[in-house]
Coordinates of C-alpha atoms in Angstrom, one line a residue:
Chain O
X1360 CA -160.7 -85.2 -97.9
X1361 CA -163.7 -85.6 -100.3
X1362 CA -166.4 -84.5 -97.3
X1363 CA -164.7 -81.4 -96.1
X1364 CA -163.8 -79.9 -100.2
X1365 CA -167.6 -80.8 -100.9
X1366 CA -168.2 -77.6 -99.1
X1367 CA -165.6 -75.3 -100.3
X1368 CA -167.5 -73.2 -104.0
X1369 CA -165.8 -73.3 -107.5
X1370 CA -164.0 -70.8 -108.5
X1371 CA -164.9 -68.4 -110.8
X1372 CA -162.2 -68.0 -112.9
X1373 CA -161.4 -72.4 -112.8
X1374 CA -164.9 -73.3 -112.8
X1375 CA -164.9 -75.7 -115.4
X1376 CA -168.1 -78.8 -115.7
X1377 CA -165.6 -80.7 -118.2
X1378 CA -163.6 -81.8 -115.4
X1379 CA -163.9 -84.7 -113.7
X1380 CA -165.0 -84.2 -109.8
X1381 CA -161.1 -85.3 -109.0
X1382 CA -159.6 -83.2 -110.8
X1383 CA -162.1 -79.8 -109.6
X1384 CA -161.2 -81.4 -105.9
X1385 CA -157.1 -80.7 -106.7
X1386 CA -158.2 -76.9 -108.4
X1387 CA -160.0 -76.2 -105.2
X1388 CA -158.0 -77.6 -103.0
X1389 CA -154.9 -75.4 -104.2
X1390 CA -157.2 -72.7 -104.6
X1391 CA -159.2 -72.1 -101.4
X1392 CA -157.4 -74.6 -98.6
X1393 CA -154.1 -73.0 -98.9
X1394 CA -154.6 -69.3 -98.2
X1395 CA -154.2 -69.7 -93.7
X1396 CA -150.3 -69.9 -95.4
X1397 CA -150.7 -67.1 -97.1
X1398 CA -152.3 -65.4 -93.2
X1399 CA -149.6 -67.2 -90.9
X1400 CA -146.2 -66.2 -92.4
X1401 CA -146.3 -63.5 -92.7
X1402 CA -147.4 -62.6 -89.4
X1403 CA -145.1 -65.3 -87.5
X1404 CA -142.4 -63.6 -89.2
X1405 CA -142.8 -59.6 -88.5
X1406 CA -144.0 -59.7 -85.3
X1407 CA -140.4 -62.1 -84.5
X1408 CA -138.6 -59.1 -85.4
X1409 CA -141.7 -56.5 -84.8
X1410 CA -141.6 -57.8 -80.8
X1411 CA -137.6 -57.4 -80.7
X1412 CA -137.6 -54.2 -82.0
X1413 CA -138.0 -51.8 -79.3
X1414 CA -136.5 -53.6 -76.6
X1415 CA -134.2 -55.3 -78.4
X1416 CA -132.5 -51.4 -78.8
X1417 CA -132.8 -51.0 -74.8
X1418 CA -130.9 -54.2 -74.3
X1419 CA -128.4 -53.5 -77.3
X1420 CA -127.3 -50.3 -75.4
X1421 CA -128.1 -48.5 -78.3
X1422 CA -131.5 -46.5 -77.3
X1423 CA -129.6 -44.4 -76.0
X1424 CA -128.3 -43.6 -79.4
X1425 CA -132.2 -43.2 -81.0
X1426 CA -133.7 -41.5 -77.9
X1427 CA -131.2 -38.9 -78.7
X1428 CA -131.1 -38.6 -82.4
X1429 CA -132.3 -35.9 -84.5
X1430 CA -135.5 -39.0 -85.9
X1431 CA -138.9 -37.9 -83.7
X1432 CA -140.4 -40.0 -81.6
X1433 CA -142.8 -41.0 -84.7
X1434 CA -140.6 -41.3 -86.8
X1435 CA -139.1 -44.3 -84.9
X1436 CA -142.3 -45.5 -84.5
X1437 CA -143.0 -46.2 -88.7
X1438 CA -139.8 -47.3 -88.8
X1439 CA -139.4 -49.8 -87.3
X1440 CA -142.6 -50.6 -87.8
X1441 CA -141.6 -50.8 -91.9
X1442 CA -138.7 -52.7 -90.9
X1443 CA -140.7 -55.0 -88.8
X1444 CA -143.3 -55.3 -91.6
X1445 CA -140.7 -56.1 -94.8
X1446 CA -139.2 -59.5 -94.0
X1447 CA -142.3 -60.9 -93.5
X1448 CA -144.2 -59.4 -96.3
X1449 CA -141.5 -59.8 -98.2
X1450 CA -141.4 -63.8 -97.9
X1451 CA -144.7 -63.8 -98.0
X1452 CA -144.9 -62.3 -101.5
X1453 CA -141.7 -64.8 -102.9
X1454 CA -143.9 -67.8 -101.1
X1455 CA -145.9 -67.0 -103.5
X1456 CA -144.8 -66.5 -106.7
X1457 CA -143.3 -69.8 -105.4
X1458 CA -146.6 -71.1 -104.7
X1459 CA -148.4 -70.4 -107.3
X1460 CA -146.1 -71.1 -109.9
X1461 CA -146.3 -74.8 -108.3
X1462 CA -149.4 -75.6 -108.2
X1463 CA -149.6 -73.9 -111.7
X1464 CA -147.6 -76.4 -113.0
X1465 CA -148.9 -78.9 -110.9
X1466 CA -152.9 -78.9 -111.4
X1467 CA -152.6 -76.1 -114.3
X1468 CA -151.8 -79.4 -116.8
X1469 CA -155.7 -80.1 -115.2
X1470 CA -157.8 -77.1 -116.8
X1471 CA -155.5 -76.5 -119.6
X1472 CA -153.2 -74.3 -118.1
X1473 CA -151.9 -71.5 -115.3
X1474 CA -155.0 -70.4 -113.7
X1475 CA -153.3 -69.5 -110.1
X1476 CA -153.5 -66.9 -108.6
X1477 CA -157.3 -66.2 -108.7
X1478 CA -159.0 -62.5 -108.9
X1479 CA -159.4 -63.4 -105.1
X1480 CA -155.9 -64.0 -105.0
X1481 CA -154.9 -61.0 -105.5
X1482 CA -157.6 -59.0 -103.4
X1483 CA -156.0 -61.1 -100.8
X1484 CA -152.4 -60.9 -101.2
X1485 CA -152.4 -57.0 -101.7
X1486 CA -155.4 -55.5 -100.3
X1487 CA -156.8 -57.7 -97.3
X1488 CA -153.4 -59.2 -95.9
X1489 CA -151.6 -55.4 -95.6
X1490 CA -153.7 -53.9 -92.7
X1491 CA -153.8 -56.8 -90.9
X1492 CA -150.3 -57.2 -90.6
X1493 CA -149.6 -53.5 -90.2
X1494 CA -152.9 -54.3 -87.3
X1495 CA -150.6 -57.0 -85.6
X1496 CA -147.2 -55.0 -85.4
X1497 CA -148.6 -52.0 -84.0
X1498 CA -150.1 -54.1 -80.9
X1499 CA -146.3 -55.8 -81.2
X1500 CA -144.4 -52.5 -81.2
X1501 CA -146.4 -50.7 -78.3
X1502 CA -145.7 -54.1 -76.3
X1503 CA -141.9 -54.2 -77.4
X1504 CA -141.8 -50.5 -75.7
X1505 CA -143.2 -51.0 -72.5
X1506 CA -142.0 -54.7 -71.2
X1507 CA -138.0 -55.2 -69.9
X1508 CA -137.2 -57.8 -71.8
X1509 CA -137.0 -59.1 -76.0
X1510 CA -138.2 -62.9 -74.2
X1511 CA -141.4 -60.8 -72.3
X1512 CA -141.8 -59.1 -75.1
X1513 CA -142.0 -62.2 -77.4
X1514 CA -144.0 -63.4 -75.4
X1515 CA -146.4 -61.2 -75.0
X1516 CA -146.5 -61.0 -78.8
X1517 CA -148.1 -64.2 -78.9
X1518 CA -150.5 -63.7 -77.4
X1519 CA -151.7 -60.9 -79.3
X1520 CA -150.4 -62.3 -83.1
X1521 CA -152.9 -65.8 -82.4
X1522 CA -155.9 -64.2 -82.0
X1523 CA -155.1 -61.7 -84.3
X1524 CA -154.6 -65.0 -86.8
X1525 CA -157.6 -66.4 -85.9
X1526 CA -158.8 -63.8 -87.0
X1527 CA -157.0 -63.2 -90.3
X1528 CA -157.7 -66.3 -91.3
X1529 CA -161.4 -66.0 -90.9
X1530 CA -161.3 -63.3 -92.6
X1531 CA -159.1 -64.4 -95.6
X1532 CA -160.8 -67.3 -96.3
X1533 CA -164.6 -66.0 -95.7
X1534 CA -163.1 -63.3 -98.6
X1535 CA -161.3 -65.7 -101.2
X1536 CA -164.9 -68.0 -101.2
X1537 CA -166.4 -64.8 -101.5
X1538 CA -169.4 -65.7 -99.5
X1539 CA -172.0 -63.0 -98.6
X1540 CA -172.0 -59.1 -99.6
X1541 CA -172.3 -60.4 -103.7
X1542 CA -168.6 -61.6 -104.5
X1543 CA -167.1 -58.4 -103.1
X1544 CA -166.2 -59.6 -99.4
X1545 CA -162.7 -59.5 -99.4
X1546 CA -163.1 -55.9 -100.8
X1547 CA -165.1 -54.3 -97.7
X1548 CA -163.2 -57.1 -94.8
X1549 CA -159.6 -55.6 -96.5
X1550 CA -161.0 -51.6 -96.6
X1551 CA -162.2 -52.7 -92.4
X1552 CA -158.9 -53.9 -91.5
X1553 CA -157.1 -50.7 -93.5
X1554 CA -159.8 -48.0 -91.3
X1555 CA -158.5 -50.5 -88.1
X1556 CA -154.8 -49.9 -88.8
X1557 CA -154.8 -46.2 -89.4
X1558 CA -156.4 -46.0 -85.7
X1559 CA -154.8 -48.3 -84.3
X1560 CA -150.9 -47.3 -86.3
X1561 CA -152.2 -44.1 -84.9
X1562 CA -153.3 -44.7 -81.1
X1563 CA -149.3 -47.0 -80.7
X1564 CA -147.3 -43.9 -81.8
X1565 CA -147.9 -42.8 -78.0
X1566 CA -146.3 -45.3 -77.2
X1567 CA -142.5 -44.6 -78.1
X1568 CA -141.6 -42.2 -75.4
X1569 CA -137.0 -41.3 -75.8
X1570 CA -137.7 -41.9 -72.5
X1571 CA -138.6 -45.5 -73.1
X1572 CA -136.5 -45.9 -75.4
X1573 CA -133.9 -44.8 -72.5
X1574 CA -135.2 -47.0 -70.3
X1575 CA -136.4 -44.5 -67.8
X1576 CA -139.7 -44.6 -68.3
X1577 CA -142.4 -45.9 -65.1
Chain W
X4 CA -134.2 -34.0 -61.0
X5 CA -132.3 -35.7 -63.9
X6 CA -135.8 -37.8 -65.6
X7 CA -136.9 -34.1 -65.7
X8 CA -134.1 -32.3 -66.8
X9 CA -133.9 -34.9 -69.4
X10 CA -137.7 -34.7 -70.1
X11 CA -137.5 -30.4 -70.8
X12 CA -134.4 -31.3 -73.5
X13 CA -136.6 -33.3 -75.9
X14 CA -140.1 -32.3 -75.6
X15 CA -139.4 -29.8 -78.7
X16 CA -137.7 -32.6 -80.8
X17 CA -141.3 -34.6 -80.3
X18 CA -143.0 -32.0 -82.4
X19 CA -140.2 -31.8 -85.3
X20 CA -142.4 -31.9 -88.7
X21 CA -142.3 -35.0 -90.0
X22 CA -139.6 -36.2 -92.0
X23 CA -140.6 -39.6 -93.9
X24 CA -136.3 -39.5 -95.2
X25 CA -135.4 -39.6 -91.5
X26 CA -137.8 -42.5 -90.9
X27 CA -136.8 -44.7 -93.3
X28 CA -133.0 -44.6 -91.8
X29 CA -134.0 -45.7 -88.9
X30 CA -136.1 -48.6 -90.7
X31 CA -133.1 -49.4 -92.7
X32 CA -130.5 -49.4 -90.3
X33 CA -132.8 -52.3 -88.4
X34 CA -133.1 -54.0 -92.1
X35 CA -130.3 -54.4 -92.4
X36 CA -129.1 -55.6 -89.0
X37 CA -131.5 -58.5 -90.1
X38 CA -129.4 -58.5 -93.2
X39 CA -126.2 -59.3 -92.1
X40 CA -127.6 -61.6 -89.7
X41 CA -128.1 -65.8 -90.6
X42 CA -129.3 -66.3 -87.3
X43 CA -132.5 -64.9 -88.9
X44 CA -132.3 -65.2 -92.7
X45 CA -132.1 -68.8 -92.6
X46 CA -135.4 -69.8 -90.3
X47 CA -137.0 -66.8 -92.5
X48 CA -136.2 -69.2 -95.3
X49 CA -137.4 -71.9 -94.1
X50 CA -140.7 -71.3 -92.6
X51 CA -141.8 -69.8 -95.6
X52 CA -139.9 -73.2 -97.5
X53 CA -142.3 -75.2 -95.4
X54 CA -145.3 -73.2 -95.9
X55 CA -145.5 -72.0 -99.5
X56 CA -143.9 -75.1 -101.3
X57 CA -142.9 -78.1 -99.8
X58 CA -146.0 -78.3 -97.7
X59 CA -148.7 -77.8 -100.6
X60 CA -146.0 -79.8 -103.3
X61 CA -146.2 -82.8 -101.0
X62 CA -150.2 -82.4 -100.3
X63 CA -150.4 -81.7 -104.4
X64 CA -148.9 -84.0 -105.6
X65 CA -150.0 -87.1 -103.2
X66 CA -152.8 -86.3 -104.9
X67 CA -152.0 -86.8 -108.6
X68 CA -150.9 -90.0 -107.0
X69 CA -154.7 -91.1 -105.5
X70 CA -156.0 -90.2 -108.3
X71 CA -155.0 -93.1 -110.7
X72 CA -155.4 -95.0 -107.8
X73 CA -158.3 -97.6 -106.8
X74 CA -159.4 -96.0 -103.9
X75 CA -159.9 -92.7 -106.6
X76 CA -161.8 -94.9 -108.7
X77 CA -163.9 -95.2 -105.4

Protein backbone atom coordinates (compact mmCIF):
# COMPACT_ATOMS: atom_id res chain seq x y z
CA UNK A 1 0.00 0.00 0.00
CA UNK A 2 2.80 2.38 0.86
CA UNK A 3 4.34 1.78 -2.59
CA UNK A 4 1.12 2.64 -4.32
CA UNK A 5 0.63 5.69 -2.17
CA UNK A 6 4.09 6.95 -3.14
CA UNK A 7 2.81 7.86 -6.59
CA UNK A 8 0.11 10.13 -5.21
CA UNK A 9 0.99 13.79 -5.14
CA UNK A 10 0.86 15.84 -1.99
CA UNK A 11 -2.36 17.81 -2.05
CA UNK A 12 -1.71 21.49 -2.51
CA UNK A 13 -4.13 22.38 0.22
CA UNK A 14 -2.97 19.91 2.81
CA UNK A 15 0.76 19.76 2.08
CA UNK A 16 2.54 20.11 5.39
CA UNK A 17 6.23 19.23 5.60
CA UNK A 18 5.90 18.70 9.36
CA UNK A 19 3.67 15.66 8.87
CA UNK A 20 5.31 12.31 9.45
CA UNK A 21 5.12 10.02 6.38
CA UNK A 22 2.43 7.75 7.79
CA UNK A 23 0.07 10.61 8.55
CA UNK A 24 0.80 12.16 5.18
CA UNK A 25 -0.17 8.85 3.57
CA UNK A 26 -3.45 8.85 5.46
CA UNK A 27 -4.22 12.36 4.30
CA UNK A 28 -3.43 11.43 0.70
CA UNK A 29 -5.53 8.30 0.96
CA UNK A 30 -8.50 10.31 2.16
CA UNK A 31 -8.06 12.97 -0.50
CA UNK A 32 -7.22 10.88 -3.56
CA UNK A 33 -8.06 7.21 -3.31
CA UNK A 34 -11.78 7.46 -2.74
CA UNK A 35 -12.49 9.45 -5.90
CA UNK A 36 -13.80 6.37 -7.75
CA UNK A 37 -16.59 6.01 -5.21
CA UNK A 38 -17.91 9.42 -6.08
CA UNK A 39 -18.19 8.30 -9.69
CA UNK A 40 -19.55 4.79 -9.23
CA UNK A 41 -22.42 5.61 -6.86
CA UNK A 42 -24.32 8.19 -8.93
CA UNK A 43 -23.86 6.24 -12.16
CA UNK A 44 -25.07 3.00 -10.58
CA UNK A 45 -28.14 4.49 -8.93
CA UNK A 46 -29.20 6.74 -11.81
CA UNK A 47 -28.71 4.01 -14.39
CA UNK A 48 -30.95 1.64 -12.44
CA UNK A 49 -33.69 4.27 -12.38
CA UNK A 50 -33.15 5.42 -15.98
CA UNK A 51 -33.19 1.92 -17.48
CA UNK A 52 -36.72 1.30 -16.25
CA UNK A 53 -38.14 4.75 -16.75
CA UNK A 54 -39.57 4.56 -20.29
CA UNK A 55 -39.93 0.84 -20.86
CA UNK A 56 -41.41 0.67 -17.35
CA UNK A 57 -44.26 2.96 -18.45
CA UNK A 58 -45.11 0.50 -21.21
CA UNK A 59 -44.91 -2.48 -18.87
CA UNK A 60 -47.16 -0.86 -16.28
CA UNK A 61 -49.59 0.18 -19.00
CA UNK A 62 -49.14 3.88 -18.26
CA UNK A 63 -47.25 4.61 -21.48
CA UNK A 64 -50.54 5.26 -23.24
CA UNK A 65 -51.50 7.99 -20.76
CA UNK A 66 -48.10 9.61 -21.21
CA UNK A 67 -48.29 9.36 -25.01
CA UNK A 68 -51.64 11.12 -25.05
CA UNK A 69 -50.72 13.73 -22.45
CA UNK A 70 -50.21 17.38 -23.46
CA UNK A 71 -46.46 17.05 -22.79
CA UNK A 72 -44.24 16.99 -25.86
CA UNK A 73 -41.76 14.15 -26.37
CA UNK A 74 -38.95 16.57 -25.48
CA UNK A 75 -40.62 17.45 -22.19
CA UNK A 76 -41.20 13.77 -21.46
CA UNK A 77 -37.59 12.91 -22.26
CA UNK A 78 -36.15 15.73 -20.14
CA UNK A 79 -38.60 15.00 -17.30
CA UNK A 80 -37.54 11.37 -17.28
CA UNK A 81 -33.90 12.44 -17.40
CA UNK A 82 -34.31 14.74 -14.38
CA UNK A 83 -36.15 12.01 -12.47
CA UNK A 84 -33.21 9.68 -13.13
CA UNK A 85 -30.45 12.20 -12.35
CA UNK A 86 -31.81 13.51 -9.06
CA UNK A 87 -31.76 10.25 -7.01
CA UNK A 88 -28.18 9.37 -7.96
CA UNK A 89 -26.81 12.87 -7.60
CA UNK A 90 -28.58 13.64 -4.33
CA UNK A 91 -27.35 10.34 -2.85
CA UNK A 92 -23.84 11.26 -3.96
CA UNK A 93 -23.96 14.76 -2.49
CA UNK A 94 -25.35 13.50 0.84
CA UNK A 95 -22.82 10.63 0.90
CA UNK A 96 -20.05 13.03 0.03
CA UNK A 97 -21.10 15.28 2.91
CA UNK A 98 -20.93 12.34 5.31
CA UNK A 99 -17.58 11.28 3.86
CA UNK A 100 -16.21 14.82 4.31
CA UNK A 101 -17.38 14.85 7.91
CA UNK A 102 -15.79 11.47 8.59
CA UNK A 103 -12.49 12.42 6.92
CA UNK A 104 -12.28 15.66 8.88
CA UNK A 105 -13.00 13.89 12.15
CA UNK A 106 -10.59 10.98 11.59
CA UNK A 107 -7.78 12.55 9.56
CA UNK A 108 -8.37 16.24 10.31
CA UNK A 109 -6.45 16.20 13.62
CA UNK A 110 -3.36 15.04 11.69
CA UNK A 111 -3.28 18.26 9.69
CA UNK A 112 -4.44 20.59 12.40
CA UNK A 113 -8.11 20.93 11.52
CA UNK A 114 -10.78 20.50 8.89
CA UNK A 115 -9.30 20.43 5.41
CA UNK A 116 -11.73 18.40 3.28
CA UNK A 117 -13.19 18.83 0.63
CA UNK A 118 -10.23 20.23 -1.23
CA UNK A 119 -10.62 22.53 -4.24
CA UNK A 120 -10.15 19.61 -6.67
CA UNK A 121 -12.95 17.67 -5.00
CA UNK A 122 -15.33 20.60 -5.35
CA UNK A 123 -14.50 20.78 -9.07
CA UNK A 124 -15.05 17.06 -9.43
CA UNK A 125 -18.36 16.94 -7.58
CA UNK A 126 -19.91 20.05 -9.12
CA UNK A 127 -18.29 20.29 -12.55
CA UNK A 128 -17.11 16.83 -13.69
CA UNK A 129 -19.57 14.28 -12.29
CA UNK A 130 -22.87 15.89 -13.47
CA UNK A 131 -22.02 15.89 -17.21
CA UNK A 132 -20.75 12.31 -17.09
CA UNK A 133 -23.99 11.36 -15.39
CA UNK A 134 -25.98 13.11 -18.12
CA UNK A 135 -24.03 11.41 -20.91
CA UNK A 136 -24.58 7.97 -19.39
CA UNK A 137 -28.27 8.65 -18.81
CA UNK A 138 -28.85 10.00 -22.30
CA UNK A 139 -27.60 6.65 -23.60
CA UNK A 140 -29.59 4.64 -21.06
CA UNK A 141 -32.82 6.50 -21.82
CA UNK A 142 -32.35 5.80 -25.52
CA UNK A 143 -32.06 2.15 -24.66
CA UNK A 144 -35.06 2.28 -22.38
CA UNK A 145 -37.14 3.74 -25.19
CA UNK A 146 -36.11 1.04 -27.65
CA UNK A 147 -36.15 -2.27 -25.75
CA UNK A 148 -39.23 -4.34 -24.92
CA UNK A 149 -38.68 -5.13 -21.23
CA UNK A 150 -37.11 -3.58 -18.12
CA UNK A 151 -34.84 -6.61 -17.72
CA UNK A 152 -33.48 -6.12 -21.22
CA UNK A 153 -32.98 -2.41 -20.56
CA UNK A 154 -31.03 -3.11 -17.39
CA UNK A 155 -28.87 -5.74 -19.05
CA UNK A 156 -28.06 -3.48 -21.96
CA UNK A 157 -27.51 -0.42 -19.78
CA UNK A 158 -24.87 -2.40 -17.89
CA UNK A 159 -22.92 -2.64 -21.11
CA UNK A 160 -23.13 1.11 -21.57
CA UNK A 161 -22.45 2.21 -18.03
CA UNK A 162 -19.44 -0.01 -17.40
CA UNK A 163 -17.27 1.79 -19.98
CA UNK A 164 -18.79 5.09 -18.83
CA UNK A 165 -17.75 4.34 -15.26
CA UNK A 166 -14.26 3.52 -16.51
CA UNK A 167 -13.97 6.75 -18.48
CA UNK A 168 -15.46 8.88 -15.73
CA UNK A 169 -13.22 7.17 -13.16
CA UNK A 170 -10.03 7.78 -15.13
CA UNK A 171 -10.94 11.36 -15.96
CA UNK A 172 -12.06 12.20 -12.45
CA UNK A 173 -9.01 10.61 -10.88
CA UNK A 174 -6.71 12.32 -13.39
CA UNK A 175 -8.24 15.69 -12.71
CA UNK A 176 -8.10 15.08 -8.97
CA UNK A 177 -4.43 14.21 -9.21
CA UNK A 178 -4.00 17.52 -11.03
CA UNK A 179 -2.04 16.00 -13.90
CA UNK A 180 -1.32 18.33 -16.82
CA UNK A 181 -2.73 21.65 -18.00
CA UNK A 182 -1.15 23.50 -15.10
CA UNK A 183 -3.58 22.07 -12.56
CA UNK A 184 -6.63 23.06 -14.61
CA UNK A 185 -7.22 19.53 -15.86
CA UNK A 186 -10.48 19.23 -13.95
CA UNK A 187 -11.97 22.34 -15.54
CA UNK A 188 -10.92 21.21 -19.02
CA UNK A 189 -12.21 17.65 -18.60
CA UNK A 190 -15.48 19.00 -17.23
CA UNK A 191 -15.89 21.42 -20.14
CA UNK A 192 -15.43 18.60 -22.67
CA UNK A 193 -17.83 16.41 -20.72
CA UNK A 194 -20.50 19.14 -20.68
CA UNK A 195 -20.11 19.58 -24.44
CA UNK A 196 -20.48 15.86 -24.96
CA UNK A 197 -23.51 15.81 -22.65
CA UNK A 198 -25.29 18.57 -24.58
CA UNK A 199 -24.70 16.80 -27.92
CA UNK A 200 -25.74 13.44 -26.51
CA UNK A 201 -28.92 14.87 -24.96
CA UNK A 202 -29.87 16.64 -28.18
CA UNK A 203 -29.60 13.38 -30.06
CA UNK A 204 -31.24 11.38 -27.30
CA UNK A 205 -34.47 13.40 -27.43
CA UNK A 206 -35.27 11.81 -30.79
CA UNK A 207 -35.33 8.35 -29.23
CA UNK A 208 -38.55 9.07 -27.32
CA UNK A 209 -41.56 8.99 -29.63
CA UNK A 210 -45.23 8.59 -28.87
CA UNK A 211 -45.28 5.36 -30.85
CA UNK A 212 -42.59 3.95 -28.58
CA UNK A 213 -44.50 5.01 -25.49
CA UNK A 214 -47.54 3.24 -26.91
CA UNK A 215 -45.46 0.21 -27.81
CA UNK A 216 -46.41 0.30 -31.49
CA UNK A 217 -43.06 1.46 -32.89
CA UNK A 218 -41.46 -0.79 -35.49
CA UNK B 1 -53.97 2.20 -41.13
CA UNK B 2 -54.52 2.61 -37.40
CA UNK B 3 -50.86 3.42 -36.85
CA UNK B 4 -50.91 6.02 -39.63
CA UNK B 5 -53.99 7.63 -38.12
CA UNK B 6 -52.32 7.67 -34.70
CA UNK B 7 -49.26 9.35 -36.17
CA UNK B 8 -51.34 11.96 -37.98
CA UNK B 9 -53.16 12.76 -34.78
CA UNK B 10 -50.11 13.20 -32.59
CA UNK B 11 -47.50 14.85 -34.77
CA UNK B 12 -48.66 18.48 -34.29
CA UNK B 13 -48.58 18.07 -30.48
CA UNK B 14 -44.90 17.11 -30.61
CA UNK B 15 -44.12 20.57 -32.04
CA UNK B 16 -45.79 22.50 -29.20
CA UNK B 17 -43.61 25.11 -27.43
CA UNK B 18 -41.41 23.71 -24.68
CA UNK B 19 -42.89 23.98 -21.20
CA UNK B 20 -40.67 23.56 -18.15
CA UNK B 21 -43.81 23.13 -16.05
CA UNK B 22 -44.95 20.05 -18.01
CA UNK B 23 -41.41 18.66 -17.92
CA UNK B 24 -41.32 19.06 -14.15
CA UNK B 25 -44.70 17.31 -13.80
CA UNK B 26 -43.27 14.27 -15.62
CA UNK B 27 -40.16 14.32 -13.40
CA UNK B 28 -42.16 14.88 -10.20
CA UNK B 29 -44.49 11.98 -10.92
CA UNK B 30 -41.55 9.61 -11.36
CA UNK B 31 -39.77 10.93 -8.27
CA UNK B 32 -42.89 10.50 -6.15
CA UNK B 33 -43.18 6.89 -7.28
CA UNK B 34 -39.54 6.29 -6.34
CA UNK B 35 -39.89 7.93 -2.93
CA UNK B 36 -42.90 5.76 -2.10
CA UNK B 37 -41.06 2.58 -3.00
CA UNK B 38 -39.08 1.11 -0.11
CA UNK B 39 -37.72 -1.54 -2.47
CA UNK B 40 -35.92 1.25 -4.24
CA UNK B 41 -35.01 3.55 -1.33
CA UNK B 42 -33.35 1.01 0.93
CA UNK B 43 -30.79 -0.28 -1.60
CA UNK B 44 -30.04 3.30 -2.66
CA UNK B 45 -29.35 4.44 0.90
CA UNK B 46 -27.42 1.21 1.56
CA UNK B 47 -25.21 1.69 -1.48
CA UNK B 48 -24.41 5.27 -0.52
CA UNK B 49 -23.68 4.33 3.09
CA UNK B 50 -21.41 1.42 2.19
CA UNK B 51 -19.36 3.31 -0.38
CA UNK B 52 -19.21 6.72 1.29
CA UNK B 53 -19.20 5.88 4.99
CA UNK B 54 -18.61 2.24 5.94
CA UNK B 55 -15.66 1.33 3.69
CA UNK B 56 -13.76 4.66 4.01
CA UNK B 57 -14.31 4.78 7.78
CA UNK B 58 -13.12 1.20 8.24
CA UNK B 59 -10.07 1.80 6.09
CA UNK B 60 -9.07 5.08 7.69
CA UNK B 61 -9.64 3.81 11.22
CA UNK B 62 -7.59 0.71 10.42
CA UNK B 63 -4.76 2.95 9.29
CA UNK B 64 -5.09 4.95 12.49
CA UNK B 65 -4.59 1.75 14.52
CA UNK B 66 -1.65 0.67 12.39
CA UNK B 67 -0.07 4.05 13.01
CA UNK B 68 1.17 3.00 16.44
CA UNK B 69 2.07 -0.54 15.58
CA UNK B 70 5.41 -2.08 14.88
CA UNK B 71 4.47 -2.29 11.22
CA UNK B 72 4.29 1.47 10.98
CA UNK B 73 7.64 1.75 12.65
CA UNK B 74 9.15 -0.56 10.03
